[in-house]
């Protein structure tokens, strides 16, 4: 799938629309999900134009990949999620119900989250 520069997270990165920022550096932007599914629900997105995790891992430079994942870990620590635990999730494509075609990692925490998938 080609990257759509009009997707909502691209528009957030361009500051066309606002977000509730948690963290930002050269490689990543983290912000609160607009429709939280847990007491803490934050999205971490790379600054570059990548549709999904596999697209990112194929096309991003090593420093982008390292910087992005360092940011994910830092956000989890900064939000105080590390001690009690948290879940990270990245939906990719139709079967995973990915709604926004810009790679994003969900960080969920703040309560026991139950089993990984509901069967
Ligand atoms: P996914 O289904 O993995 O693509 O998740 C997309 C997520 O983006 C959902 O949890 C939405 O609630 C969230 N979302 C959509 N628009 C916004 C927005 N403008 N600001 C923050 N989160 C958003």
Short mmCIF file of N, CA and C and ligand atoms in Angstrom, two decimals, residues 8-9 12 17 31-35 41 43 91 97-100 104 106, ligand 1:
data_model
loop_
_atom_site.label_atom_id
_atom_site.label_comp_id
_atom_site.label_asym_id
_atom_site.label_seq_id
_atom_site.Cartn_x
_atom_site.Cartn_y
_atom_site.Cartn_z
N UNK A 8 -4.63 10.90 8.90
CA UNK A 8 -4.79 11.82 10.04
C UNK A 8 -3.51 11.99 10.85
N UNK A 9 -2.67 10.95 10.91
CA UNK A 9 -1.44 11.10 11.69
C UNK A 9 -0.41 11.92 10.92
N UNK A 12 -1.40 15.31 11.76
CA UNK A 12 -0.94 15.68 13.11
C UNK A 12 0.54 16.04 13.07
N UNK A 17 -3.64 19.45 12.40
CA UNK A 17 -4.63 19.24 13.45
C UNK A 17 -3.89 18.97 14.75
N UNK A 31 1.33 10.72 21.61
CA UNK A 31 0.17 11.54 22.02
C UNK A 31 -0.93 10.63 22.53
N UNK A 32 -1.84 11.20 23.31
CA UNK A 32 -2.95 10.43 23.87
C UNK A 32 -3.92 10.05 22.77
N UNK A 33 -4.37 8.79 22.81
CA UNK A 33 -5.41 8.34 21.87
C UNK A 33 -6.70 9.12 22.16
N UNK A 34 -7.37 9.51 21.07
CA UNK A 34 -8.59 10.32 21.22
C UNK A 34 -9.75 9.50 21.79
N UNK A 35 -9.65 8.18 21.71
CA UNK A 35 -10.72 7.29 22.19
C UNK A 35 -10.11 6.20 23.05
N UNK A 41 -3.67 5.26 27.46
CA UNK A 41 -3.67 4.78 26.06
C UNK A 41 -3.01 5.86 25.22
N UNK A 43 -0.42 6.71 21.80
CA UNK A 43 0.06 6.27 20.49
C UNK A 43 1.45 6.85 20.27
N UNK A 91 -1.37 -2.58 15.04
CA UNK A 91 -2.21 -3.20 14.04
C UNK A 91 -1.62 -2.95 12.65
N UNK A 97 -7.45 -4.78 11.54
CA UNK A 97 -8.34 -3.63 11.69
C UNK A 97 -7.55 -2.33 11.87
N UNK A 98 -6.45 -2.20 11.15
CA UNK A 98 -5.70 -0.93 11.19
C UNK A 98 -6.56 0.16 10.54
N UNK A 99 -6.83 1.22 11.30
CA UNK A 99 -7.70 2.29 10.81
C UNK A 99 -6.91 3.44 10.21
N UNK A 100 -5.75 3.72 10.75
CA UNK A 100 -4.96 4.85 10.29
C UNK A 100 -3.69 4.31 9.62
N UNK A 104 1.68 3.11 13.92
CA UNK A 104 1.52 3.61 15.29
C UNK A 104 1.55 2.43 16.24
N UNK A 106 0.36 1.34 19.89
CA UNK A 106 -0.50 1.65 21.03
C UNK A 106 0.22 1.22 22.30
P1 LIG B 1 -5.72 1.46 14.65
O1 LIG B 1 -7.06 0.80 14.63
O2 LIG B 1 -4.64 0.60 15.22
O3 LIG B 1 -5.36 2.05 13.30
O4 LIG B 1 -5.85 2.66 15.69
C1 LIG B 1 -6.09 3.97 15.34
C2 LIG B 1 -6.23 4.75 16.63
O5 LIG B 1 -6.11 6.12 16.35
C3 LIG B 1 -7.59 4.56 17.34
O6 LIG B 1 -7.35 4.05 18.65
C4 LIG B 1 -8.18 5.97 17.36
O7 LIG B 1 -8.91 6.23 18.52
C5 LIG B 1 -6.94 6.83 17.24
N1 LIG B 1 -7.14 8.16 16.67
C6 LIG B 1 -7.78 8.47 15.52
N2 LIG B 1 -7.74 9.79 15.30
C7 LIG B 1 -7.04 10.33 16.34
C8 LIG B 1 -6.64 11.65 16.69
N3 LIG B 1 -6.97 12.71 15.93
N4 LIG B 1 -5.93 11.84 17.83
C9 LIG B 1 -5.62 10.78 18.61
N5 LIG B 1 -5.95 9.51 18.32
C10 LIG B 1 -6.66 9.29 17.21
#
